[in-house]
Amino acid sequence: MISVREALDRILALSDRLPGEKISLQQAQGRVLAQAVTATRDQPPFAAAAMDGYAIRAADLAAGAQVWQVIGESAAGHPFLHAVAAGQATRIFTGAPLPQGTDHVLVQENVEVKDGKIILIDGPNDAAYLRPAGSDFTAGYRLSAPRRLSAQDIALLAAMNISQPTVTRRPKVALIATGDELVQPGDTPRDDQITASNTYGLAAMLQKIGAEARILPIARDRMGSLAAVFALTQDADLILTIGGASVGDYDLVAQAAASLGLEQSFYKVAMRPGKPLMAGRMGRRAMIGLPGNPVSAMVCGEIFVVPLIEKMLGLPAGPRATRTAPLAHDLPANGTREHYMRATLIEGALHVAQRQDSSLLSILSNANALAIFPIDAPAMPKGSEMRYIPL
């Protein structure tokens, strides 16, 4: 039995970052930028009006000018192409380029238009009301990679004239639930059967972080059935099996995987829930065998599978980031396995579910944290600071 950290290190060693692919900006939300992007020009590429009004030379105001001859108009997409001299102005609209020679916009509310001239009636506005060239970014600005693209990032890429960023390909994950007792949601189970939930929860977890999850048919407790379902995983980057990883007569996943070329990295981790975890490689594919218990499977997904997907995407990968919060109640001493306990953070205090009936999915559903209790930790009184992983 190995430690949680050693198990994670071995799992992370099973795969590398996946190759990149070009996609359209409309498909880029949440994808991971694989190659940095550099701006080739300033944005905006010209000084632009920030208000409707009249473009003039600021030096005219400094000299006390009150009247300007209007010699043209500048609109967005239709600039005034001539230089503006002292005593002259151009009508200008928001977003339009300032004509050559101008560096100030008189807002239209402050002037009166008469006989082709504007007359200052309310004093000059103190602000220049313009957006300088390069005020968003300048040529050479670099959007670094890797990064998970947000809506703001995508708007920036569009402004940088990037229509097809290179992002990391989504990891393809094949999920296989095992067991004669399982039926799919919506089927009618017999009295001795249960509905498969693990694959659906794990698929949602993986899709949220950027993987392409595919739920395969349930593999029955027969070597032939397991082999047939494994045959459907040829295009996967990662195979997740759920259940059948213990040592019972019907726990055949390890045997079936070994017969198909699995090179096992480890089996069993000093943690609870989640002890009967195994991992290895089947050819170019990574494989993780998760426990069949619903809470164990979801906890192992958070602790081990999420970091592996992040590595495949090219993001920094390692143990999940933790925070600390004071306990809302006492906890007894822990034993010889690292303990991950469902918890709820309420008004800054951590309420930990101490019952280990792992079938209590409602507790996991209502949890917003996984409290971490180290191996051989002493009793922790109320108010003690405890590490947890936000969910």
Short mmCIF file of C-alpha atoms in Angstrom, two decimals:
data_model
loop_
_atom_site.label_atom_id
_atom_site.label_comp_id
_atom_site.label_asym_id
_atom_site.label_seq_id
_atom_site.Cartn_x
_atom_site.Cartn_y
_atom_site.Cartn_z
CA MET A 1 0.00 0.00 0.00
CA ILE A 2 1.44 3.37 -1.00
CA SER A 3 0.75 6.93 0.15
CA VAL A 4 -1.71 9.27 -1.54
CA ARG A 5 1.12 11.50 -2.76
CA GLU A 6 3.08 8.56 -4.22
CA ALA A 7 -0.06 7.26 -5.92
CA LEU A 8 -0.70 10.69 -7.44
CA ASP A 9 2.90 10.95 -8.66
CA ARG A 10 2.64 7.54 -10.31
CA ILE A 11 -0.68 8.43 -11.93
CA LEU A 12 0.70 11.72 -13.27
CA ALA A 13 3.59 9.76 -14.79
CA LEU A 14 1.13 7.76 -16.91
CA SER A 15 0.51 10.51 -19.45
CA ASP A 16 1.93 13.70 -20.95
CA ARG A 17 0.37 16.82 -22.38
CA LEU A 18 -1.76 16.08 -25.43
CA PRO A 19 -1.09 17.74 -28.81
CA GLY A 20 -2.66 21.02 -29.85
CA GLU A 21 -5.33 21.75 -32.39
CA LYS A 22 -6.69 24.91 -33.98
CA ILE A 23 -10.29 25.79 -33.24
CA SER A 24 -12.56 28.76 -33.88
CA LEU A 25 -13.03 31.44 -31.24
CA GLN A 26 -16.66 30.40 -30.91
CA GLN A 27 -15.50 26.98 -29.66
CA ALA A 28 -12.78 28.31 -27.36
CA GLN A 29 -14.64 28.94 -24.10
CA GLY A 30 -13.00 26.90 -21.34
CA ARG A 31 -10.38 25.38 -23.64
CA VAL A 32 -6.69 25.50 -22.70
CA LEU A 33 -4.50 27.77 -24.83
CA ALA A 34 -1.51 25.67 -25.92
CA GLN A 35 0.57 28.32 -27.70
CA ALA A 36 1.18 31.90 -26.59
CA VAL A 37 -0.22 34.63 -28.84
CA THR A 38 1.54 37.93 -29.59
CA ALA A 39 -0.13 41.13 -30.81
CA THR A 40 1.27 42.46 -34.09
CA ARG A 41 -0.16 45.98 -33.73
CA ASP A 42 -1.54 48.42 -31.17
CA GLN A 43 -5.17 48.30 -30.07
CA PRO A 44 -6.74 50.66 -30.80
CA PRO A 45 -4.34 51.34 -33.68
CA PHE A 46 -5.23 55.05 -33.61
CA ALA A 47 -6.34 57.67 -31.11
CA ALA A 48 -10.14 57.51 -31.07
CA ALA A 49 -12.91 59.77 -29.83
CA ALA A 50 -14.53 58.67 -26.58
CA MET A 51 -17.54 61.02 -26.99
CA ASP A 52 -19.50 62.63 -29.79
CA GLY A 53 -18.31 66.18 -30.39
CA TYR A 54 -15.65 68.11 -32.27
CA ALA A 55 -11.96 67.32 -32.66
CA ILE A 56 -9.66 70.32 -32.16
CA ARG A 57 -6.09 71.14 -31.19
CA ALA A 58 -5.63 71.42 -27.40
CA ALA A 59 -3.23 74.29 -28.10
CA ASP A 60 -6.22 76.35 -29.31
CA LEU A 61 -7.82 76.05 -25.86
CA ALA A 62 -4.57 77.01 -24.18
CA ALA A 63 -4.49 80.12 -26.37
CA GLY A 64 -8.05 81.04 -25.32
CA ALA A 65 -9.84 80.21 -28.59
CA GLN A 66 -13.66 80.33 -28.50
CA VAL A 67 -14.63 79.74 -32.16
CA TRP A 68 -13.56 77.08 -34.70
CA GLN A 69 -14.30 76.59 -38.38
CA VAL A 70 -15.74 73.10 -39.02
CA ILE A 71 -13.94 71.65 -42.06
CA GLY A 72 -15.13 68.05 -42.14
CA GLU A 73 -16.34 64.96 -40.34
CA SER A 74 -14.78 61.80 -38.89
CA ALA A 75 -16.93 58.75 -38.20
CA ALA A 76 -16.08 55.18 -37.24
CA GLY A 77 -14.85 53.50 -40.41
CA HIS A 78 -14.89 56.84 -42.27
CA PRO A 79 -11.97 58.97 -41.05
CA PHE A 80 -11.26 62.57 -42.01
CA LEU A 81 -8.09 62.28 -44.08
CA HIS A 82 -6.73 65.81 -43.95
CA ALA A 83 -4.72 67.69 -41.35
CA VAL A 84 -6.53 70.09 -39.02
CA ALA A 85 -4.90 73.48 -38.47
CA ALA A 86 -5.21 76.01 -35.67
CA GLY A 87 -8.72 77.44 -35.48
CA GLN A 88 -10.22 74.47 -37.29
CA ALA A 89 -12.37 71.56 -36.06
CA THR A 90 -13.96 68.41 -37.42
CA ARG A 91 -17.22 66.87 -36.40
CA ILE A 92 -16.34 63.53 -34.74
CA PHE A 93 -18.28 60.56 -33.42
CA THR A 94 -17.47 58.03 -30.71
CA GLY A 95 -14.92 55.49 -31.89
CA ALA A 96 -13.78 57.54 -34.89
CA PRO A 97 -10.06 58.30 -35.45
CA LEU A 98 -8.88 61.74 -34.42
CA PRO A 99 -7.72 63.59 -37.55
CA GLN A 100 -4.09 64.56 -37.93
CA GLY A 101 -3.25 67.56 -35.78
CA THR A 102 -6.06 67.11 -33.24
CA ASP A 103 -5.70 65.88 -29.67
CA HIS A 104 -8.86 67.04 -27.88
CA VAL A 105 -12.60 66.42 -28.28
CA LEU A 106 -15.03 69.16 -27.31
CA VAL A 107 -18.26 67.39 -26.35
CA GLN A 108 -21.19 68.54 -28.42
CA GLU A 109 -23.13 69.71 -25.36
CA ASN A 110 -20.52 72.45 -24.76
CA VAL A 111 -20.74 74.12 -28.15
CA GLU A 112 -23.23 75.90 -30.39
CA VAL A 113 -23.16 75.31 -34.15
CA LYS A 114 -23.71 78.40 -36.31
CA ASP A 115 -22.84 79.17 -39.94
CA GLY A 116 -20.38 76.30 -40.26
CA LYS A 117 -18.61 77.17 -37.04
CA ILE A 118 -18.73 75.98 -33.44
CA ILE A 119 -18.79 78.43 -30.58
CA LEU A 120 -17.81 77.50 -27.04
CA ILE A 121 -20.81 78.18 -24.80
CA ASP A 122 -20.21 76.28 -21.58
CA GLY A 123 -16.47 76.30 -21.04
CA PRO A 124 -14.04 73.67 -22.33
CA ASN A 125 -14.40 70.17 -20.92
CA ASP A 126 -11.37 69.31 -18.80
CA ALA A 127 -11.03 65.75 -20.17
CA ALA A 128 -9.69 65.20 -23.66
CA TYR A 129 -12.33 62.49 -24.27
CA LEU A 130 -10.14 60.27 -26.38
CA ARG A 131 -8.76 56.76 -26.22
CA PRO A 132 -5.02 56.87 -26.95
CA ALA A 133 -3.56 54.47 -29.49
CA GLY A 134 -2.44 51.28 -27.73
CA SER A 135 -4.56 51.93 -24.63
CA ASP A 136 -5.86 48.32 -24.69
CA PHE A 137 -2.54 46.74 -25.69
CA THR A 138 0.47 47.51 -27.81
CA ALA A 139 2.30 45.53 -30.48
CA GLY A 140 4.30 42.79 -28.76
CA TYR A 141 1.70 42.19 -26.01
CA ARG A 142 1.71 38.48 -25.22
CA LEU A 143 -1.14 36.30 -23.99
CA SER A 144 0.75 33.50 -22.31
CA ALA A 145 0.05 29.77 -22.42
CA PRO A 146 -1.07 27.48 -20.97
CA ARG A 147 -4.21 29.12 -19.68
CA ARG A 148 -7.86 28.15 -19.55
CA LEU A 149 -9.61 30.62 -21.80
CA SER A 150 -12.29 32.80 -20.26
CA ALA A 151 -14.83 35.00 -22.04
CA GLN A 152 -12.50 37.97 -21.43
CA ASP A 153 -9.56 36.07 -22.96
CA ILE A 154 -11.61 35.24 -26.04
CA ALA A 155 -12.59 38.90 -26.50
CA LEU A 156 -8.90 39.78 -26.21
CA LEU A 157 -7.93 37.16 -28.81
CA ALA A 158 -10.53 38.59 -31.18
CA ALA A 159 -9.15 42.10 -30.64
CA MET A 160 -5.68 40.70 -31.41
CA ASN A 161 -7.09 39.47 -34.75
CA ILE A 162 -6.67 35.78 -33.77
CA SER A 163 -9.50 33.77 -35.30
CA GLN A 164 -8.18 30.25 -34.61
CA PRO A 165 -6.15 29.85 -31.42
CA THR A 166 -4.18 26.66 -30.84
CA VAL A 167 -5.58 24.81 -27.84
CA THR A 168 -4.76 21.45 -26.27
CA ARG A 169 -6.89 18.62 -27.57
CA ARG A 170 -9.53 17.46 -25.12
CA PRO A 171 -8.51 14.22 -23.36
CA LYS A 172 -10.75 11.35 -24.41
CA VAL A 173 -11.85 9.39 -21.36
CA ALA A 174 -13.66 6.04 -21.58
CA LEU A 175 -15.71 5.19 -18.46
CA ILE A 176 -16.57 1.58 -17.74
CA ALA A 177 -18.89 0.60 -14.91
CA THR A 178 -18.57 -3.07 -13.93
CA GLY A 179 -20.87 -5.51 -12.17
CA ASP A 180 -23.83 -7.81 -12.75
CA GLU A 181 -25.82 -5.81 -10.21
CA LEU A 182 -25.87 -2.60 -12.29
CA VAL A 183 -28.50 -1.21 -14.63
CA GLN A 184 -28.53 2.09 -16.48
CA PRO A 185 -30.61 5.03 -15.22
CA GLY A 186 -34.12 4.77 -16.62
CA ASP A 187 -34.08 0.95 -16.76
CA THR A 188 -36.20 -1.14 -14.44
CA PRO A 189 -33.90 -2.85 -11.92
CA ARG A 190 -34.69 -6.16 -10.30
CA ASP A 191 -34.89 -6.28 -6.52
CA ASP A 192 -31.22 -7.34 -6.37
CA GLN A 193 -29.92 -4.64 -8.74
CA ILE A 194 -28.94 -0.99 -8.37
CA THR A 195 -28.75 1.92 -10.78
CA ALA A 196 -25.29 2.89 -12.02
CA SER A 197 -24.45 6.40 -10.81
CA ASN A 198 -20.65 6.55 -10.72
CA THR A 199 -20.04 6.88 -14.45
CA TYR A 200 -22.48 9.77 -14.73
CA GLY A 201 -21.04 11.70 -11.80
CA LEU A 202 -17.49 11.15 -13.01
CA ALA A 203 -18.38 12.08 -16.59
CA ALA A 204 -19.82 15.37 -15.37
CA MET A 205 -16.71 16.00 -13.26
CA LEU A 206 -14.45 15.37 -16.27
CA GLN A 207 -16.50 17.42 -18.72
CA LYS A 208 -16.41 20.36 -16.32
CA ILE A 209 -12.60 20.45 -16.39
CA GLY A 210 -12.29 20.02 -20.14
CA ALA A 211 -12.23 16.30 -20.94
CA GLU A 212 -14.37 14.44 -23.46
CA ALA A 213 -16.06 11.72 -21.41
CA ARG A 214 -17.70 8.68 -23.03
CA ILE A 215 -19.77 6.25 -20.98
CA LEU A 216 -19.42 2.71 -22.34
CA PRO A 217 -21.83 -0.21 -21.83
CA ILE A 218 -21.76 -1.83 -18.40
CA ALA A 219 -19.19 -4.63 -18.26
CA ARG A 220 -20.58 -7.75 -16.58
CA ASP A 221 -18.66 -9.98 -14.17
CA ARG A 222 -17.29 -12.21 -16.92
CA MET A 223 -13.92 -12.03 -18.62
CA GLY A 224 -15.55 -12.07 -22.06
CA SER A 225 -17.79 -9.12 -21.24
CA LEU A 226 -14.91 -7.10 -19.81
CA ALA A 227 -12.75 -7.83 -22.87
CA ALA A 228 -15.58 -6.79 -25.21
CA VAL A 229 -16.02 -3.43 -23.45
CA PHE A 230 -12.27 -2.82 -23.23
CA ALA A 231 -12.19 -3.29 -27.01
CA LEU A 232 -14.27 -0.11 -27.31
CA THR A 233 -11.53 2.02 -25.71
CA GLN A 234 -8.99 2.02 -28.55
CA ASP A 235 -9.28 5.77 -29.20
CA ALA A 236 -9.21 6.75 -25.51
CA ASP A 237 -6.37 8.61 -23.79
CA LEU A 238 -7.57 7.41 -20.37
CA ILE A 239 -9.65 4.43 -19.30
CA LEU A 240 -11.56 4.69 -16.03
CA THR A 241 -13.04 1.49 -14.68
CA ILE A 242 -15.38 1.67 -11.72
CA GLY A 243 -15.76 -1.37 -9.49
CA GLY A 244 -14.26 -4.84 -9.66
CA ALA A 245 -10.88 -3.66 -8.37
CA SER A 246 -10.86 -5.54 -5.06
CA VAL A 247 -9.91 -9.18 -4.50
CA GLY A 248 -13.27 -10.95 -4.53
CA ASP A 249 -14.09 -13.86 -6.82
CA TYR A 250 -16.05 -11.53 -9.10
CA ASP A 251 -13.55 -8.63 -9.06
CA LEU A 252 -12.08 -9.39 -12.45
CA VAL A 253 -10.99 -5.96 -13.76
CA ALA A 254 -7.30 -6.40 -12.96
CA GLN A 255 -7.26 -9.89 -14.51
CA ALA A 256 -9.02 -8.76 -17.66
CA ALA A 257 -6.80 -5.67 -18.01
CA ALA A 258 -3.64 -7.73 -17.45
CA SER A 259 -4.68 -10.18 -20.15
CA LEU A 260 -4.99 -7.20 -22.50
CA GLY A 261 -1.51 -5.86 -21.71
CA LEU A 262 -1.95 -3.71 -18.61
CA GLU A 263 1.36 -2.72 -17.02
CA GLN A 264 0.23 -2.10 -13.48
CA SER A 265 1.86 0.80 -11.63
CA PHE A 266 0.32 0.17 -8.21
CA TYR A 267 -2.62 -1.32 -6.36
CA LYS A 268 -4.00 -0.03 -3.03
CA VAL A 269 -3.52 3.38 -1.45
CA ALA A 270 -3.32 4.30 2.23
CA MET A 271 -6.50 6.38 2.16
CA ARG A 272 -10.15 6.11 3.02
CA PRO A 273 -12.38 6.02 1.19
CA GLY A 274 -10.56 4.75 -1.87
CA LYS A 275 -8.10 2.09 -0.70
CA PRO A 276 -8.68 -0.41 -3.59
CA LEU A 277 -7.34 1.96 -6.26
CA MET A 278 -5.11 0.73 -9.06
CA ALA A 279 -3.45 2.36 -12.06
CA GLY A 280 -1.22 1.50 -14.98
CA ARG A 281 -0.87 1.67 -18.74
CA MET A 282 -2.50 -0.32 -21.52
CA GLY A 283 -0.32 0.47 -24.52
CA ARG A 284 -0.51 4.23 -25.07
CA ARG A 285 -3.56 4.58 -22.81
CA ALA A 286 -3.48 5.37 -19.13
CA MET A 287 -5.83 3.31 -16.97
CA ILE A 288 -7.16 3.97 -13.48
CA GLY A 289 -9.29 1.40 -11.68
CA LEU A 290 -11.58 3.21 -9.24
CA PRO A 291 -13.45 1.59 -6.36
CA GLY A 292 -17.08 0.78 -7.03
CA ASN A 293 -18.41 2.51 -3.93
CA PRO A 294 -20.02 5.76 -5.14
CA VAL A 295 -18.37 8.09 -2.64
CA SER A 296 -15.00 6.33 -2.99
CA ALA A 297 -15.17 6.70 -6.77
CA MET A 298 -16.01 10.40 -6.61
CA VAL A 299 -13.35 11.13 -3.98
CA CYS A 300 -10.69 9.32 -6.02
CA GLY A 301 -11.87 11.23 -9.07
CA GLU A 302 -11.25 14.52 -7.29
CA ILE A 303 -7.88 13.50 -5.81
CA PHE A 304 -6.33 11.57 -8.72
CA VAL A 305 -8.24 11.91 -11.99
CA VAL A 306 -8.68 15.69 -12.02
CA PRO A 307 -4.91 16.35 -11.71
CA LEU A 308 -4.18 13.83 -14.48
CA ILE A 309 -6.64 15.55 -16.83
CA GLU A 310 -5.05 18.90 -16.00
CA LYS A 311 -1.64 17.49 -16.93
CA MET A 312 -3.03 16.14 -20.21
CA LEU A 313 -4.36 19.63 -20.94
CA GLY A 314 -0.94 21.15 -20.31
CA LEU A 315 -1.93 22.90 -17.08
CA PRO A 316 0.21 22.77 -13.93
CA ALA A 317 -0.59 19.43 -12.29
CA GLY A 318 -0.09 18.23 -8.75
CA PRO A 319 -2.01 17.77 -5.51
CA ARG A 320 -5.29 19.65 -5.35
CA ALA A 321 -5.05 23.14 -3.90
CA THR A 322 -6.18 23.25 -0.28
CA ARG A 323 -7.41 25.87 2.15
CA THR A 324 -7.84 25.82 5.92
CA ALA A 325 -10.82 26.52 8.14
CA PRO A 326 -11.60 26.00 11.83
CA LEU A 327 -13.51 22.89 12.79
CA ALA A 328 -17.08 23.39 13.95
CA HIS A 329 -16.81 20.38 16.30
CA ASP A 330 -14.33 17.91 17.80
CA LEU A 331 -12.79 15.08 15.75
CA PRO A 332 -11.31 11.88 17.21
CA ALA A 333 -7.79 10.78 16.28
CA ASN A 334 -7.23 9.37 12.82
CA GLY A 335 -5.77 5.94 12.00
CA THR A 336 -3.27 4.56 9.53
CA ARG A 337 -4.87 5.85 6.33
CA GLU A 338 -5.20 9.41 5.05
CA HIS A 339 -8.84 10.23 5.57
CA TYR A 340 -10.93 12.31 3.14
CA MET A 341 -14.17 13.37 4.78
CA ARG A 342 -17.12 15.10 3.24
CA ALA A 343 -17.59 18.53 4.78
CA THR A 344 -19.65 21.67 4.48
CA LEU A 345 -18.25 25.13 5.05
CA ILE A 346 -20.85 27.16 6.94
CA GLU A 347 -20.08 30.73 8.03
CA GLY A 348 -16.36 30.03 7.82
CA ALA A 349 -16.40 26.85 9.95
CA LEU A 350 -15.91 23.31 8.66
CA HIS A 351 -18.67 20.80 9.50
CA VAL A 352 -17.27 17.32 8.83
CA ALA A 353 -19.35 14.21 8.14
CA GLN A 354 -17.77 11.62 10.44
CA ARG A 355 -19.93 8.66 9.47
CA GLN A 356 -18.19 6.47 6.95
CA ASP A 357 -21.25 4.85 5.44
CA SER A 358 -20.03 5.63 1.94
CA SER A 359 -23.40 4.87 0.40
CA LEU A 360 -24.66 8.18 1.77
CA LEU A 361 -24.45 9.96 -1.56
CA SER A 362 -26.70 12.73 -0.25
CA ILE A 363 -23.92 13.73 2.13
CA LEU A 364 -21.46 13.97 -0.74
CA SER A 365 -23.99 15.84 -2.84
CA ASN A 366 -24.50 18.45 -0.15
CA ALA A 367 -20.79 18.76 0.62
CA ASN A 368 -18.78 21.70 -0.70
CA ALA A 369 -15.42 20.50 0.65
CA LEU A 370 -13.29 17.43 1.25
CA ALA A 371 -11.65 17.65 4.67
CA ILE A 372 -8.20 16.01 4.84
CA PHE A 373 -7.19 14.14 7.99
CA PRO A 374 -3.52 13.04 7.87
CA ILE A 375 -2.33 9.57 8.84
CA ASP A 376 -1.93 9.05 12.60
CA ALA A 377 -3.22 12.56 13.36
CA PRO A 378 -4.18 13.20 17.00
CA ALA A 379 -7.66 14.23 18.05
CA MET A 380 -8.61 17.71 16.83
CA PRO A 381 -10.74 19.85 19.16
CA LYS A 382 -13.32 22.33 17.94
CA GLY A 383 -11.63 25.41 16.49
CA SER A 384 -8.56 23.53 15.20
CA GLU A 385 -7.49 24.55 11.70
CA MET A 386 -8.09 21.75 9.19
CA ARG A 387 -7.07 21.51 5.55
CA TYR A 388 -9.76 20.95 2.94
CA ILE A 389 -10.21 20.86 -0.83
CA PRO A 390 -12.97 23.16 -2.10
CA LEU A 391 -15.45 21.31 -4.32
#
